[in-house]
């Protein structure tokens, strides 16, 4: 997983069925001091993360489907937790 | 997923069976301000995305097969939605 | 796998079910001379690795689920061993 | 997928069973203007691609096994088509 | 796959069950002229590769499990052949 900060969200009307009613958050990787590193990516959110939250991003399809609870959904990155 | 912009398409006569009648779009990652980042890649399109559209690129085989609706197809990246 | 050094841990109260009672360690890749390279990542620990330990990081979901012993868990990176 | 140019091939006598009688091509990613980008990689060829051909490289195990037609083979990158 | 050169090995007493009696080699990617590129990684060896050998590294869990012959093992990178 990667540490990341939530910096926004994405609205998409034309999207795949398994993304209906899912929140798509824009997150950016951070290092352990909180500095932004790398490029932004889009992760599905299941934990009501808000902008500014530090989150754990899990990038693996099977894991994402487990967290979202949709064994056939189309997910490659998911928010797996919110860091205290 | 990644935010990306559609910049072209690819024509390939000699191709694998599951790519017959599929649109192969050239996309390039962008950051949240719209600036192009990283290298171009080829994604299968299922949503009639056009050149200039901002799209969500999903890079995971199982997810791509779900979106395309071909459980045995050969896909590693797919357009999962068009950003409003 | 990658060689990495354990540099910390992460505490997350809001997290996915399969991460309950798991240790989330912050690790950073090192080269064979011990120099830190690349960015920090978060790996699940199953071997009681401590800060400063040199570990093997395995980044593949199926393998991580095998090591943790949870065939449906949500894992993308795991500590697979501690280097002598 | 990635656009790539075929720049050579690799001969390996000691190799895994599923690579017997397969062609291993050295390819290098290119951008849409044909400029080489990134590092060379090795892809299995199923379409008789020749040196100088522009090809589509698919990097996903399940997809590669589908294209090669060997559901248990050991493949991570495959030539999925030849660009016109 | 990637071309790589074997530069060493790793000894780990505390390790996951499927790595018992396996050789863990340190390899570094090379380009087609033999120049080292990228960072070192750890690959399981099944072909008695020695230090200095040029090898093919396959990075995909299902393929690695096929080559090692352990369908439930924890592998993400494996030596798939030795280049002549």
Short mmCIF file of C-alpha atoms in Angstrom, two decimals:
data_model
loop_
_atom_site.label_atom_id
_atom_site.label_comp_id
_atom_site.label_asym_id
_atom_site.label_seq_id
_atom_site.Cartn_x
_atom_site.Cartn_y
_atom_site.Cartn_z
CA UNK A 1 0.00 0.00 0.00
CA UNK A 2 0.91 3.62 -0.26
CA UNK A 3 0.32 6.55 2.04
CA UNK A 4 -1.64 9.22 0.21
CA UNK A 5 -3.57 12.41 0.80
CA UNK A 6 -7.08 12.98 -0.55
CA UNK A 7 -7.03 16.12 -2.71
CA UNK A 8 -10.33 16.00 -4.58
CA UNK A 9 -12.94 13.90 -6.26
CA UNK A 10 -14.00 13.10 -9.81
CA UNK A 11 -17.48 13.18 -11.29
CA UNK A 12 -18.18 10.88 -14.20
CA UNK A 13 -21.69 10.41 -15.59
CA UNK A 14 -20.65 7.95 -18.28
CA UNK A 15 -19.07 5.13 -16.30
CA UNK A 16 -19.00 1.40 -15.86
CA UNK A 17 -21.85 -0.28 -13.97
CA UNK A 18 -19.83 -1.28 -10.91
CA UNK A 19 -18.84 2.37 -10.33
CA UNK A 20 -22.44 3.57 -9.96
CA UNK A 21 -22.92 5.15 -6.50
CA UNK A 22 -19.22 4.86 -5.71
CA UNK A 23 -17.08 7.82 -4.69
CA UNK A 24 -14.01 8.36 -6.89
CA UNK A 25 -11.37 10.32 -4.96
CA UNK A 26 -8.27 11.98 -6.34
CA UNK A 27 -5.34 11.09 -4.09
CA UNK A 28 -1.65 11.85 -4.23
CA UNK A 29 1.11 9.75 -2.67
CA UNK A 30 2.97 11.26 0.26
CA UNK A 31 6.12 10.23 2.07
CA UNK A 32 6.19 9.61 5.82
CA UNK A 33 6.82 13.33 6.46
CA UNK A 34 3.67 14.22 4.53
CA UNK A 35 5.42 15.58 1.43
CA UNK A 36 3.59 14.90 -1.83
CA UNK A 37 5.45 12.50 -4.14
CA UNK A 38 4.55 11.02 -7.49
CA UNK A 39 1.43 11.67 -9.52
CA UNK A 40 -2.21 11.84 -8.53
CA UNK A 41 -4.38 8.76 -9.01
CA UNK A 42 -8.06 7.92 -8.63
CA UNK A 43 -9.15 5.52 -5.87
CA UNK A 44 -12.58 4.20 -4.98
CA UNK A 45 -13.63 5.22 -1.46
CA UNK A 46 -15.61 3.07 0.91
CA UNK A 47 -14.78 4.84 4.19
CA UNK A 48 -16.18 8.35 3.67
CA UNK A 49 -12.69 9.84 3.42
CA UNK A 50 -12.69 13.62 3.07
CA UNK A 51 -10.37 16.07 1.36
CA UNK A 52 -7.16 16.39 3.38
CA UNK A 53 -7.44 12.95 4.97
CA UNK A 54 -4.34 10.75 4.98
CA UNK A 55 -5.32 7.35 3.63
CA UNK A 56 -3.91 3.96 2.73
CA UNK A 57 -4.18 3.17 -0.98
CA UNK A 58 -4.26 -0.47 -1.95
CA UNK A 59 -3.52 -1.20 -5.61
CA UNK A 60 -4.58 -4.73 -6.44
CA UNK A 61 -7.79 -5.80 -8.11
CA UNK A 62 -8.68 -8.78 -5.92
CA UNK A 63 -8.11 -6.77 -2.75
CA UNK A 64 -10.13 -3.83 -4.02
CA UNK A 65 -13.04 -6.13 -4.86
CA UNK A 66 -12.82 -7.59 -1.32
CA UNK A 67 -12.90 -4.15 0.34
CA UNK A 68 -15.75 -2.83 -1.80
CA UNK A 69 -17.64 -6.10 -1.36
CA UNK A 70 -18.25 -6.54 -5.09
CA UNK A 71 -16.47 -9.69 -6.30
CA UNK A 72 -16.97 -8.84 -9.97
CA UNK A 73 -16.44 -5.07 -9.83
CA UNK A 74 -13.91 -3.16 -11.90
CA UNK A 75 -11.45 -1.69 -9.41
CA UNK A 76 -7.66 -1.28 -9.44
CA UNK A 77 -7.10 1.08 -6.52
CA UNK A 78 -9.08 1.55 -3.35
CA UNK A 79 -8.86 3.45 -0.07
CA UNK A 80 -8.15 0.67 2.44
CA UNK A 81 -8.11 2.78 5.60
CA UNK A 82 -7.78 6.26 7.06
CA UNK A 83 -4.57 6.95 9.00
CA UNK A 84 -5.11 8.29 12.54
CA UNK B 1 -7.25 4.52 -11.92
CA UNK B 2 -5.61 7.40 -13.67
CA UNK B 3 -6.98 10.54 -15.23
CA UNK B 4 -6.01 10.66 -18.89
CA UNK B 5 -6.78 12.52 -22.09
CA UNK B 6 -7.60 10.73 -25.34
CA UNK B 7 -5.10 11.85 -27.98
CA UNK B 8 -5.58 9.38 -30.83
CA UNK B 9 -6.31 5.84 -31.83
CA UNK B 10 -4.37 2.88 -33.19
CA UNK B 11 -5.20 0.68 -36.16
CA UNK B 12 -3.95 -2.87 -36.10
CA UNK B 13 -5.01 -5.42 -38.70
CA UNK B 14 -2.95 -8.27 -37.25
CA UNK B 15 -4.29 -8.57 -33.72
CA UNK B 16 -5.53 -11.02 -31.16
CA UNK B 17 -9.06 -12.39 -31.49
CA UNK B 18 -10.53 -10.60 -28.47
CA UNK B 19 -9.48 -7.22 -29.92
CA UNK B 20 -11.53 -7.65 -33.11
CA UNK B 21 -14.10 -4.82 -33.37
CA UNK B 22 -12.66 -3.04 -30.34
CA UNK B 23 -11.47 0.56 -30.40
CA UNK B 24 -7.86 1.04 -29.27
CA UNK B 25 -7.34 4.60 -28.05
CA UNK B 26 -4.05 6.34 -27.37
CA UNK B 27 -4.33 8.14 -24.02
CA UNK B 28 -1.90 10.14 -21.95
CA UNK B 29 -2.06 10.62 -18.19
CA UNK B 30 -2.87 14.09 -16.93
CA UNK B 31 -2.72 15.64 -13.48
CA UNK B 32 -5.75 17.27 -11.87
CA UNK B 33 -4.93 20.58 -13.58
CA UNK B 34 -5.02 18.88 -16.99
CA UNK B 35 -1.26 18.89 -17.58
CA UNK B 36 0.05 15.84 -19.48
CA UNK B 37 2.28 13.61 -17.35
CA UNK B 38 3.98 10.32 -18.08
CA UNK B 39 3.95 8.38 -21.33
CA UNK B 40 1.12 7.55 -23.69
CA UNK B 41 -0.56 4.15 -23.40
CA UNK B 42 -3.19 2.21 -25.35
CA UNK B 43 -6.57 1.53 -23.73
CA UNK B 44 -9.58 -0.37 -25.01
CA UNK B 45 -12.65 1.87 -25.29
CA UNK B 46 -16.19 0.78 -24.58
CA UNK B 47 -17.80 4.21 -24.08
CA UNK B 48 -17.32 5.92 -27.47
CA UNK B 49 -14.73 8.31 -26.05
CA UNK B 50 -13.49 10.86 -28.57
CA UNK B 51 -10.20 12.67 -29.03
CA UNK B 52 -9.83 15.34 -26.35
CA UNK B 53 -12.11 13.60 -23.84
CA UNK B 54 -10.88 13.27 -20.25
CA UNK B 55 -11.27 9.65 -19.21
CA UNK B 56 -10.62 7.28 -16.33
CA UNK B 57 -8.10 4.57 -17.19
CA UNK B 58 -8.32 1.35 -15.23
CA UNK B 59 -5.25 -0.87 -15.38
CA UNK B 60 -6.11 -4.35 -14.14
CA UNK B 61 -6.94 -7.37 -16.24
CA UNK B 62 -9.91 -8.70 -14.28
CA UNK B 63 -11.52 -5.26 -14.18
CA UNK B 64 -10.96 -4.67 -17.87
CA UNK B 65 -12.58 -8.00 -18.71
CA UNK B 66 -15.56 -7.03 -16.52
CA UNK B 67 -16.01 -3.66 -18.24
CA UNK B 68 -15.65 -5.06 -21.76
CA UNK B 69 -17.93 -7.97 -20.86
CA UNK B 70 -15.50 -10.60 -22.19
CA UNK B 71 -14.34 -12.80 -19.31
CA UNK B 72 -11.56 -14.39 -21.35
CA UNK B 73 -10.39 -11.36 -23.34
CA UNK B 74 -6.85 -10.05 -23.43
CA UNK B 75 -6.99 -6.60 -21.86
CA UNK B 76 -4.69 -4.75 -19.46
CA UNK B 77 -6.02 -1.20 -19.66
CA UNK B 78 -9.50 0.06 -20.36
CA UNK B 79 -11.43 3.32 -20.37
CA UNK B 80 -13.68 2.97 -17.32
CA UNK B 81 -15.57 6.27 -17.63
CA UNK B 82 -15.63 9.72 -19.15
CA UNK B 83 -15.11 12.61 -16.73
CA UNK B 84 -17.82 15.30 -16.83
CA UNK C 1 10.70 -9.05 -4.34
CA UNK C 2 12.55 -6.01 -3.14
CA UNK C 3 15.04 -5.50 -0.38
CA UNK C 4 13.73 -2.88 2.04
CA UNK C 5 14.35 -1.43 5.47
CA UNK C 6 11.60 -1.05 8.06
CA UNK C 7 11.41 2.62 9.07
CA UNK C 8 8.13 2.89 10.98
CA UNK C 9 4.57 1.77 11.32
CA UNK C 10 1.13 3.18 10.59
CA UNK C 11 -1.89 3.30 12.86
CA UNK C 12 -5.29 3.29 11.23
CA UNK C 13 -8.49 2.95 13.25
CA UNK C 14 -10.80 3.13 10.25
CA UNK C 15 -9.66 0.23 8.12
CA UNK C 16 -10.85 -2.74 6.16
CA UNK C 17 -11.86 -5.89 8.04
CA UNK C 18 -8.96 -8.06 6.89
CA UNK C 19 -6.47 -5.52 8.30
CA UNK C 20 -7.79 -5.81 11.87
CA UNK C 21 -5.01 -6.98 14.18
CA UNK C 22 -2.42 -6.75 11.42
CA UNK C 23 0.77 -4.71 11.71
CA UNK C 24 1.22 -2.14 8.92
CA UNK C 25 4.90 -1.27 8.57
CA UNK C 26 6.43 1.62 6.63
CA UNK C 27 9.33 0.27 4.57
CA UNK C 28 11.67 1.86 2.08
CA UNK C 29 13.50 0.03 -0.70
CA UNK C 30 17.27 -0.26 -0.40
CA UNK C 31 19.94 -1.36 -2.85
CA UNK C 32 22.36 -4.18 -2.05
CA UNK C 33 24.72 -1.72 -0.31
CA UNK C 34 21.91 -0.65 2.03
CA UNK C 35 21.29 2.75 0.42
CA UNK C 36 17.66 3.88 0.45
CA UNK C 37 16.13 4.06 -3.02
CA UNK C 38 12.63 4.90 -4.20
CA UNK C 39 9.67 5.88 -2.08
CA UNK C 40 8.32 4.45 1.16
CA UNK C 41 5.47 1.95 1.00
CA UNK C 42 3.25 0.17 3.52
CA UNK C 43 3.57 -3.61 3.92
CA UNK C 44 1.66 -6.02 6.14
CA UNK C 45 3.96 -7.78 8.62
CA UNK C 46 3.59 -11.35 9.74
CA UNK C 47 7.13 -11.95 11.09
CA UNK C 48 7.41 -9.42 13.92
CA UNK C 49 9.86 -7.29 11.97
CA UNK C 50 11.19 -4.33 13.93
CA UNK C 51 12.32 -0.86 12.92
CA UNK C 52 15.73 -1.09 11.23
CA UNK C 53 15.28 -4.68 10.07
CA UNK C 54 16.15 -5.50 6.46
CA UNK C 55 13.23 -7.36 4.94
CA UNK C 56 12.01 -8.90 1.70
CA UNK C 57 8.91 -7.17 0.33
CA UNK C 58 6.68 -9.22 -1.91
CA UNK C 59 4.24 -7.23 -4.05
CA UNK C 60 1.57 -9.55 -5.42
CA UNK C 61 -1.90 -10.09 -4.04
CA UNK C 62 -2.11 -13.87 -4.28
CA UNK C 63 1.28 -14.27 -2.62
CA UNK C 64 0.43 -11.85 0.15
CA UNK C 65 -2.78 -13.73 0.89
CA UNK C 66 -0.78 -16.99 1.04
CA UNK C 67 1.76 -15.56 3.50
CA UNK C 68 -0.84 -13.95 5.75
CA UNK C 69 -2.97 -17.10 5.56
CA UNK C 70 -6.13 -15.19 4.62
CA UNK C 71 -7.26 -16.27 1.14
CA UNK C 72 -9.78 -13.43 0.83
CA UNK C 73 -7.82 -10.65 2.53
CA UNK C 74 -7.02 -7.29 0.97
CA UNK C 75 -3.23 -7.18 0.65
CA UNK C 76 -0.90 -5.91 -2.09
CA UNK C 77 2.46 -5.91 -0.30
CA UNK C 78 3.74 -8.10 2.50
CA UNK C 79 6.95 -8.74 4.38
CA UNK C 80 7.99 -12.20 3.11
CA UNK C 81 11.11 -12.66 5.23
CA UNK C 82 13.77 -10.97 7.34
CA UNK C 83 17.27 -10.89 5.84
CA UNK C 84 20.01 -12.29 8.08
CA UNK D 1 -1.04 -1.72 -23.64
CA UNK D 2 2.01 0.10 -24.87
CA UNK D 3 3.23 0.96 -28.32
CA UNK D 4 6.67 -0.56 -28.86
CA UNK D 5 9.19 -1.28 -31.58
CA UNK D 6 10.77 -4.71 -32.04
CA UNK D 7 14.56 -4.30 -31.82
CA UNK D 8 15.85 -7.86 -31.49
CA UNK D 9 15.31 -11.29 -30.06
CA UNK D 10 16.72 -13.38 -27.22
CA UNK D 11 17.99 -16.95 -27.35
CA UNK D 12 17.74 -18.99 -24.18
CA UNK D 13 18.52 -22.71 -24.11
CA UNK D 14 17.83 -23.11 -20.40
CA UNK D 15 14.24 -21.97 -20.05
CA UNK D 16 10.91 -22.85 -18.56
CA UNK D 17 8.78 -25.49 -20.29
CA UNK D 18 6.05 -23.15 -21.51
CA UNK D 19 8.65 -21.05 -23.38
CA UNK D 20 9.82 -23.95 -25.56
CA UNK D 21 9.26 -23.11 -29.24
CA UNK D 22 8.21 -19.55 -28.39
CA UNK D 23 9.86 -16.48 -29.87
CA UNK D 24 11.20 -14.02 -27.28
CA UNK D 25 11.46 -10.55 -28.81
CA UNK D 26 13.27 -7.54 -27.39
CA UNK D 27 10.98 -4.53 -27.69
CA UNK D 28 11.29 -0.92 -26.59
CA UNK D 29 8.39 1.42 -25.83
CA UNK D 30 7.84 4.30 -28.21
CA UNK D 31 5.65 7.38 -28.02
CA UNK D 32 3.07 8.20 -30.68
CA UNK D 33 5.73 10.01 -32.74
CA UNK D 34 7.87 6.86 -32.81
CA UNK D 35 10.50 8.10 -30.34
CA UNK D 36 11.94 5.38 -28.08
CA UNK D 37 11.03 5.85 -24.41
CA UNK D 38 11.73 3.76 -21.35
CA UNK D 39 13.74 0.56 -21.16
CA UNK D 40 13.72 -2.51 -23.37
CA UNK D 41 11.66 -5.51 -22.30
CA UNK D 42 11.14 -9.08 -23.51
CA UNK D 43 7.76 -10.09 -24.94
CA UNK D 44 6.52 -13.42 -26.27
CA UNK D 45 5.56 -13.21 -29.94
CA UNK D 46 2.69 -15.07 -31.51
CA UNK D 47 2.24 -12.98 -34.68
CA UNK D 48 5.58 -13.39 -36.50
CA UNK D 49 6.59 -9.80 -35.73
CA UNK D 50 9.91 -8.82 -37.28
CA UNK D 51 12.63 -6.40 -36.26
CA UNK D 52 11.45 -2.82 -36.86
CA UNK D 53 7.75 -3.67 -36.57
CA UNK D 54 5.59 -1.43 -34.38
CA UNK D 55 3.62 -3.64 -32.03
CA UNK D 56 1.16 -3.53 -29.14
CA UNK D 57 2.58 -4.93 -25.92
CA UNK D 58 0.13 -6.28 -23.40
CA UNK D 59 1.45 -6.71 -19.87
CA UNK D 60 -0.90 -8.92 -17.88
CA UNK D 61 -0.53 -12.60 -17.19
CA UNK D 62 -4.10 -13.73 -17.82
CA UNK D 63 -4.23 -11.84 -21.10
CA UNK D 64 -0.90 -13.20 -22.25
CA UNK D 65 -2.02 -16.76 -21.54
CA UNK D 66 -5.20 -16.09 -23.56
CA UNK D 67 -3.26 -14.77 -26.56
CA UNK D 68 -0.69 -17.55 -26.52
CA UNK D 69 -3.42 -20.12 -25.98
CA UNK D 70 -1.66 -21.75 -23.03
CA UNK D 71 -3.80 -21.30 -19.90
CA UNK D 72 -1.01 -22.44 -17.58
CA UNK D 73 1.96 -20.83 -19.32
CA UNK D 74 4.41 -18.44 -17.68
CA UNK D 75 4.00 -15.14 -19.48
CA UNK D 76 3.93 -11.53 -18.28
CA UNK D 77 4.23 -9.61 -21.55
CA UNK D 78 3.07 -10.53 -25.01
CA UNK D 79 2.81 -8.95 -28.45
CA UNK D 80 -0.95 -8.48 -28.86
CA UNK D 81 -0.95 -7.04 -32.40
CA UNK D 82 1.08 -5.37 -35.12
CA UNK D 83 0.25 -1.72 -35.82
CA UNK D 84 -0.53 -0.95 -39.47
CA UNK E 1 10.08 -10.12 -18.96
CA UNK E 2 13.24 -8.20 -18.36
CA UNK E 3 16.84 -8.96 -19.14
CA UNK E 4 18.86 -8.94 -15.93
CA UNK E 5 22.24 -9.90 -14.54
CA UNK E 6 22.63 -12.00 -11.39
CA UNK E 7 24.74 -10.00 -8.92
CA UNK E 8 24.34 -11.88 -5.64
CA UNK E 9 22.04 -13.80 -3.38
CA UNK E 10 20.12 -13.19 -0.17
CA UNK E 11 20.03 -15.33 2.96
CA UNK E 12 16.92 -15.17 5.08
CA UNK E 13 16.36 -17.51 8.02
CA UNK E 14 12.99 -16.05 8.97
CA UNK E 15 10.94 -16.51 5.83
CA UNK E 16 7.63 -17.73 4.51
CA UNK E 17 7.06 -21.48 4.15
CA UNK E 18 7.03 -21.56 0.35
CA UNK E 19 10.52 -19.99 0.26
CA UNK E 20 12.15 -22.82 2.25
CA UNK E 21 14.90 -24.44 0.16
CA UNK E 22 14.53 -21.83 -2.58
CA UNK E 23 17.42 -19.72 -3.85
CA UNK E 24 16.81 -15.98 -3.67
CA UNK E 25 19.03 -14.18 -6.17
CA UNK E 26 19.75 -10.46 -6.37
CA UNK E 27 19.41 -9.38 -10.00
CA UNK E 28 19.68 -6.05 -11.74
CA UNK E 29 18.01 -5.12 -15.03
CA UNK E 30 20.28 -4.57 -18.00
CA UNK E 31 19.64 -3.12 -21.45
CA UNK E 32 20.43 -5.06 -24.62
CA UNK E 33 24.02 -3.77 -24.57
CA UNK E 34 24.51 -5.21 -21.05
CA UNK E 35 24.42 -1.88 -19.21
CA UNK E 36 22.82 -2.02 -15.77
CA UNK E 37 19.56 -0.05 -15.58
CA UNK E 38 17.05 0.40 -12.78
CA UNK E 39 17.26 -0.98 -9.26
CA UNK E 40 18.17 -4.43 -8.00
CA UNK E 41 15.37 -6.87 -7.21
CA UNK E 42 15.12 -10.34 -5.68
CA UNK E 43 14.02 -13.26 -7.86
CA UNK E 44 13.48 -16.92 -7.01
CA UNK E 45 15.83 -19.19 -8.97
CA UNK E 46 14.91 -22.59 -10.29
CA UNK E 47 17.65 -22.98 -12.93
CA UNK E 48 20.87 -22.90 -10.90
CA UNK E 49 21.79 -19.45 -12.23
CA UNK E 50 25.16 -18.21 -11.01
CA UNK E 51 26.54 -14.76 -10.34
CA UNK E 52 27.23 -12.98 -13.63
CA UNK E 53 24.66 -14.98 -15.61
CA UNK E 54 22.29 -13.05 -17.86
CA UNK E 55 18.76 -14.16 -17.09
CA UNK E 56 15.15 -13.53 -18.01
CA UNK E 57 13.09 -12.18 -15.10
CA UNK E 58 9.38 -12.82 -15.18
CA UNK E 59 7.30 -10.63 -12.86
CA UNK E 60 3.84 -12.12 -12.47
CA UNK E 61 2.58 -14.29 -9.65
CA UNK E 62 0.73 -16.93 -11.63
CA UNK E 63 3.68 -17.41 -13.97
CA UNK E 64 6.14 -17.64 -11.11
CA UNK E 65 4.03 -20.30 -9.42
CA UNK E 66 3.94 -22.24 -12.71
CA UNK E 67 7.72 -22.11 -13.14
CA UNK E 68 8.48 -23.05 -9.53
CA UNK E 69 5.82 -25.77 -9.65
CA UNK E 70 4.13 -24.60 -6.45
CA UNK E 71 0.57 -23.44 -7.26
CA UNK E 72 0.09 -21.84 -3.85
CA UNK E 73 3.57 -20.39 -3.32
CA UNK E 74 4.32 -16.75 -2.60
CA UNK E 75 6.32 -15.50 -5.56
CA UNK E 76 6.26 -12.25 -7.53
CA UNK E 77 9.46 -12.52 -9.59
CA UNK E 78 11.26 -15.56 -10.90
CA UNK E 79 14.17 -16.42 -13.16
CA UNK E 80 12.44 -17.85 -16.24
CA UNK E 81 15.54 -18.74 -18.27
CA UNK E 82 19.25 -18.18 -18.74
CA UNK E 83 20.25 -16.27 -21.87
CA UNK E 84 22.82 -18.03 -24.07
#
